[in-house]
Amino acid sequence: MVTDREIAGPHGPVPVRIHEPEGPAGAVLVWAHGGGFRHGDLDMPEADHVAAELARRADAVVVSVGYRLAVGGVRYPVPVDDVHAVWTWVTGRDDLPARKAIGGASAGAALALATALRCRGHGPDLILLAYPFLHFPTPTLGHGRSLENIEDMVRNYVGRISDIPADALPGSADLRGLPPVHILLSEDDDLRPSGELLERQLREAGVPAGTFLARGTTHGHLNRPHDAPAADDASLGFFAGALRVPREAPRWLRRDGEPRIEFGADYNPEQWPREVWAEDVRAMREAGVTIVSLGIFSWARLEPAEGRYDFGWLDEVVDLLHANGILVDLATPTASPPPWLTTKHPEILPVDREGRTVWPGARQHWRPTSPVFREHALRMVRAIAGRYARHPALAAWHVSNELGCHNVDDYSDDAARAFRVWLRARYVTLDALNAAWGTDFWSQRYGEWDQILPPRHAGGPVNPTQQLDFKRFSSDALKDHYLAERRILRELTPDVPVTTNFMVAGDINGMNYPDWAAEVDFVANDHYIGFGAQARDELSFSANLCGNLIAGRPWFLMEHSTSAVNWRPVNPPKLPGELARDSLTHVAHGADGVCFFQWRQSRAGAEKYHSAMLPHAGEQTAIFRAVTELGARLRSLSGVAGIGRTPAPVAVVVDYESWWAAELDSHPTDRLRYRREALDWYTALLDRGIRADVVPVSADLTGYRLVVAPILHLVPASLRQRLEAYAERGGHLVTTYFSGIADENDHVWLGGYPGALRDLLGIRVEEFAPLPDGTAVPLTNGASGTLWSERVEVTDPAVKVLAAYADGGAAVTRRSVGDGSAAYVSTRLGPQGLGLILEDLLTPAGVVSELPAGLRGRVELAIRGPVRFLINRTDEPVGLSELPGAPPALPGRGVVVVPAP
Ligand code: GAL
């Protein structure tokens, strides 16, 4: 609904146009159009179109203000007074939503910000500024707009160009105490520096601020929505996303009763005759099972022929579980399409990089971008959600299964079409894409969108930015599928939480999980422990990251194994104690659910030699006994359920985009493994008894005393600024070889490596010197480097060389920066070598071990509020006499939980 009316103001009535959403409103926005203070009205698109769209997209009431223009002798502060009068009117109404925002475009942004400053402390909850004009003199004016032009505009508005009052062009005002500010920038805007400067000023003033760059647009692009519809859409999406009432806190399982740690497995009753089901449920109760994931691979049973459903057997299983007090995490069975579907529609089958069809016979043989698959999958989702919407056993939705496990890389024609749509949204114009992809290299310049393909098999190395964007797109394409399923589940069962099982484990990186995490009600993860010296640490690393994907929230271990898996070349069983140690390590890092793949070991099929809770040999087995003991142990830990992990003093940063980019082909070495370097740091910290959090690069780093960001390869300007600010304000940053090298388009920062971080680190590197296999370079501190080396030139006197290469030249450096520091490690040292330099990095940061000396290295410590988990990293018992309140010893591979001091 749209209403025009007037509001009383100090200079007379102020016209406003009020746009109301169709449904209930969650927020109200006061909006001021632009026009250089002397043009514009309520009908211009920047007023009317923007207000209408934000009302619709964000479910907000938008009050667009027709403030007095600086014409006919009207000057500052009249326009601010008018906007302020409307703001005061809005805040005085108790029929408007409590969440209040103010915003404006260009000159209107100055009016909005000035109004917010007038009522600092009791002002808006957030501020939206589009390509703002906030400073005079304007910082580094681009081409196109002459200085006289700007001067003329300011003189007309304020009456002079000197002694400008702080709230006339409020970039120069004291900005402290403002609420979060969301700044939309036009890419090719000569006034863009004003918005960018404001962001830096806000950060300096401690105000949360974020920008969104509308690519391929010029100043005032919201006033020309038809010039670049995709950019208009993205820009309004940015504002609407900020304005919309924040998603309610992520939800946990729908269940009654006291908090507890859930315990269970994937349950595949369709593989067994009906008689076995009752046996299953009896044994589940004996083991203490509280929840099962059901129906993951049952599409062919639930819809045996197109449109013919058979839910009878599943009804029976769900009822049986419910009668026995076991919750159901019900899967949408879309992971494995049935033969009738692939026979009728072979066009849903993925195509690999070489152009080979991925045939049925296994699972996940579907293209994330196939409209045909999408239609059938969503029909199935609607059917199952409708069927069980009100079943009391339904605790959560398990969307599909490990999305992307086998089908993340699809190079089909559907993928090509969807990739182009994705690219248009990202780049808007082909010129922008050509620039970002550097297509003048090897004559790859595109003249039409339809010429663009996925990075299919080619005769030589494929354009790296094309590859990087394809990785971004592929993660997004699967997320889009997940969201399509979620939309139906939310529609039919709004109170049932929705999740999907991630694969935060080892080298799996197809999906950018820090990005996905915003879309799940709770994080669920599948983890299968690997082999080798760092396997246990890797489990801890992954578990820890899961706990930081939605910071401070418990998460759910959806799958791990009781013993052997069946998909490695050789699959030994777990050693005694490992089953419990692995599960409890996940709990120590915040898991409030511990589940296995699977409940009963299969007799047939590709996974019949994969361990389960109930093995082929039956209940009289070491595995089933260990499972039952674990169930009891988890019951005794109910007190920690719902309590987040206590943050650590150190963070190890994981950035999926850097991971992708650093491991692309045609690099100085193809031996580099991003996650191995990150894990080495984690292990080295554990070896010294130091707790660390593994956090996404987007996490708030400010609370960490030491931040290790290994191989941080892609560093856009905004990240560089964040890291500089972190160190300036007393943080201690450490980074390594191949960091800071490229921007978000994988274009090298010029002037010497480590590019974006060169000044912060106070060093310069001219060439990389990767090391051939089997070669090592000795360091003066006794460590030796492998994989990589560099001739590091120290360019700043504030840099101290912490370790040098034996043949001369700095290897590890640290520069004092503000109250903090920035350190650089130019080679791969491995956990032991890192151990030799860690003291020099931890001491200035004031980080010390929280464990008694005798336990450091042998025991991992994790803290969840009132309790400490002590995890034996070794196979030998460790005496705990140094720890008050602890039992005398921690058995090999054991875990004890003691009260925190
Ligand atoms: C997971 C999968 C399960 C099962 C398990 C075996 O990747 O989700 O269905 O295959 O691996 O380890």
mmCIF file of N, CA and C and ligand atoms in Angstrom, residues 266 268 296-297 363-364 398 401-402 405-406 501-503 508 526-528 559-561 564-567 597-598 607 610-611, ligand 1:
data_model
loop_
_atom_site.group_PDB
_atom_site.id
_atom_site.type_symbol
_atom_site.label_atom_id
_atom_site.label_comp_id
_atom_site.label_asym_id
_atom_site.label_seq_id
_atom_site.Cartn_x
_atom_site.Cartn_y
_atom_site.Cartn_z
ATOM 1 N N ASP A 266 22.604 -42.937 10.966
ATOM 2 C CA ASP A 266 21.775 -43.105 9.772
ATOM 3 C C ASP A 266 21.085 -44.452 9.932
ATOM 4 N N ASN A 268 18.794 -47.206 7.892
ATOM 5 C CA ASN A 268 18.355 -47.576 6.538
ATOM 6 C C ASN A 268 17.490 -48.832 6.588
ATOM 7 N N ILE A 296 17.356 -41.543 3.861
ATOM 8 C CA ILE A 296 18.302 -40.762 3.046
ATOM 9 C C ILE A 296 18.356 -41.264 1.600
ATOM 10 N N PHE A 297 18.343 -42.592 1.447
ATOM 11 C CA PHE A 297 18.464 -43.146 0.081
ATOM 12 C C PHE A 297 17.215 -43.934 -0.301
ATOM 13 N N ARG A 363 25.486 -43.148 -6.689
ATOM 14 C CA ARG A 363 24.494 -42.215 -6.146
ATOM 15 C C ARG A 363 24.894 -40.796 -6.555
ATOM 16 N N GLN A 364 24.072 -39.845 -6.245
ATOM 17 C CA GLN A 364 24.307 -38.428 -6.580
ATOM 18 C C GLN A 364 24.584 -38.218 -8.060
ATOM 19 N N HIS A 398 16.791 -33.281 7.176
ATOM 20 C CA HIS A 398 18.147 -33.596 6.716
ATOM 21 C C HIS A 398 18.054 -33.488 5.197
ATOM 22 N N ASN A 401 21.854 -35.403 0.966
ATOM 23 C CA ASN A 401 22.947 -35.980 1.734
ATOM 24 C C ASN A 401 24.277 -35.491 1.192
ATOM 25 N N GLU A 402 25.099 -34.973 2.065
ATOM 26 C CA GLU A 402 26.446 -34.531 1.666
ATOM 27 C C GLU A 402 26.413 -33.909 0.273
ATOM 28 N N CYS A 405 29.100 -34.214 -2.674
ATOM 29 C CA CYS A 405 30.105 -35.264 -2.434
ATOM 30 C C CYS A 405 30.595 -35.845 -3.758
ATOM 31 N N HIS A 406 29.644 -36.173 -4.644
ATOM 32 C CA HIS A 406 30.052 -36.755 -5.932
ATOM 33 C C HIS A 406 29.698 -35.858 -7.120
ATOM 34 N N ASN A 501 23.997 -32.258 5.839
ATOM 35 C CA ASN A 501 25.290 -32.669 6.422
ATOM 36 C C ASN A 501 26.461 -32.178 5.581
ATOM 37 N N PHE A 502 27.282 -31.328 6.189
ATOM 38 C CA PHE A 502 28.498 -30.798 5.567
ATOM 39 C C PHE A 502 29.585 -31.876 5.600
ATOM 40 N N MET A 503 30.652 -31.586 4.876
ATOM 41 C CA MET A 503 31.834 -32.468 4.909
ATOM 42 C C MET A 503 33.058 -31.621 5.250
ATOM 43 N N ILE A 508 38.526 -32.062 1.593
ATOM 44 C CA ILE A 508 37.271 -31.791 0.868
ATOM 45 C C ILE A 508 36.996 -30.289 0.893
ATOM 46 N N ASP A 526 29.768 -34.365 8.721
ATOM 47 C CA ASP A 526 30.205 -35.758 8.625
ATOM 48 C C ASP A 526 31.723 -35.755 8.659
ATOM 49 N N HIS A 527 32.289 -36.580 9.512
ATOM 50 C CA HIS A 527 33.753 -36.601 9.582
ATOM 51 C C HIS A 527 34.261 -38.020 9.722
ATOM 52 N N TYR A 528 35.184 -38.390 8.843
ATOM 53 C CA TYR A 528 35.810 -39.707 8.911
ATOM 54 C C TYR A 528 37.291 -39.502 9.160
ATOM 55 N N GLU A 559 27.590 -37.775 11.017
ATOM 56 C CA GLU A 559 28.152 -39.089 10.683
ATOM 57 C C GLU A 559 29.601 -39.134 11.109
ATOM 58 N N HIS A 560 29.998 -40.252 11.681
ATOM 59 C CA HIS A 560 31.397 -40.681 11.720
ATOM 60 C C HIS A 560 31.357 -42.192 11.821
ATOM 61 N N SER A 561 32.502 -42.837 11.994
ATOM 62 C CA SER A 561 32.456 -44.297 11.935
ATOM 63 C C SER A 561 32.770 -44.876 13.305
ATOM 64 N N ALA A 564 36.182 -49.283 11.052
ATOM 65 C CA ALA A 564 36.757 -49.106 9.704
ATOM 66 C C ALA A 564 35.770 -48.473 8.724
ATOM 67 N N VAL A 565 36.303 -47.763 7.741
ATOM 68 C CA VAL A 565 35.504 -47.398 6.577
ATOM 69 C C VAL A 565 35.816 -48.427 5.487
ATOM 70 N N ASN A 566 35.255 -48.268 4.312
ATOM 71 C CA ASN A 566 35.497 -49.257 3.257
ATOM 72 C C ASN A 566 35.971 -48.614 1.964
ATOM 73 N N TRP A 567 36.249 -47.299 2.039
ATOM 74 C CA TRP A 567 36.495 -46.605 0.772
ATOM 75 C C TRP A 567 37.931 -46.109 0.614
ATOM 76 N N PHE A 597 27.560 -43.247 10.778
ATOM 77 C CA PHE A 597 27.092 -43.998 9.630
ATOM 78 C C PHE A 597 27.492 -45.419 9.924
ATOM 79 N N GLN A 598 26.636 -46.345 10.027
ATOM 80 C CA GLN A 598 25.207 -46.306 10.095
ATOM 81 C C GLN A 598 24.762 -47.146 11.271
ATOM 82 N N GLU A 607 28.635 -50.671 0.601
ATOM 83 C CA GLU A 607 29.200 -50.296 1.910
ATOM 84 C C GLU A 607 29.111 -51.423 2.934
ATOM 85 N N HIS A 610 31.737 -51.499 5.588
ATOM 86 C CA HIS A 610 31.901 -50.277 6.399
ATOM 87 C C HIS A 610 31.336 -50.567 7.777
ATOM 88 N N SER A 611 32.061 -50.177 8.807
ATOM 89 C CA SER A 611 31.602 -50.461 10.177
ATOM 90 C C SER A 611 30.277 -49.753 10.453
HETATM 91 C C1 GAL B 1 29.316 -40.597 3.794
HETATM 92 C C2 GAL B 1 27.893 -40.784 3.314
HETATM 93 C C3 GAL B 1 27.248 -42.016 3.882
HETATM 94 C C4 GAL B 1 28.195 -43.175 3.784
HETATM 95 C C5 GAL B 1 29.456 -42.822 4.509
HETATM 96 C C6 GAL B 1 30.466 -43.967 4.524
HETATM 97 O O1 GAL B 1 30.039 -39.876 2.869
HETATM 98 O O2 GAL B 1 27.105 -39.677 3.651
HETATM 99 O O3 GAL B 1 26.063 -42.274 3.173
HETATM 100 O O4 GAL B 1 28.449 -43.433 2.442
HETATM 101 O O5 GAL B 1 30.057 -41.747 3.872
HETATM 102 O O6 GAL B 1 31.684 -43.559 5.104
#
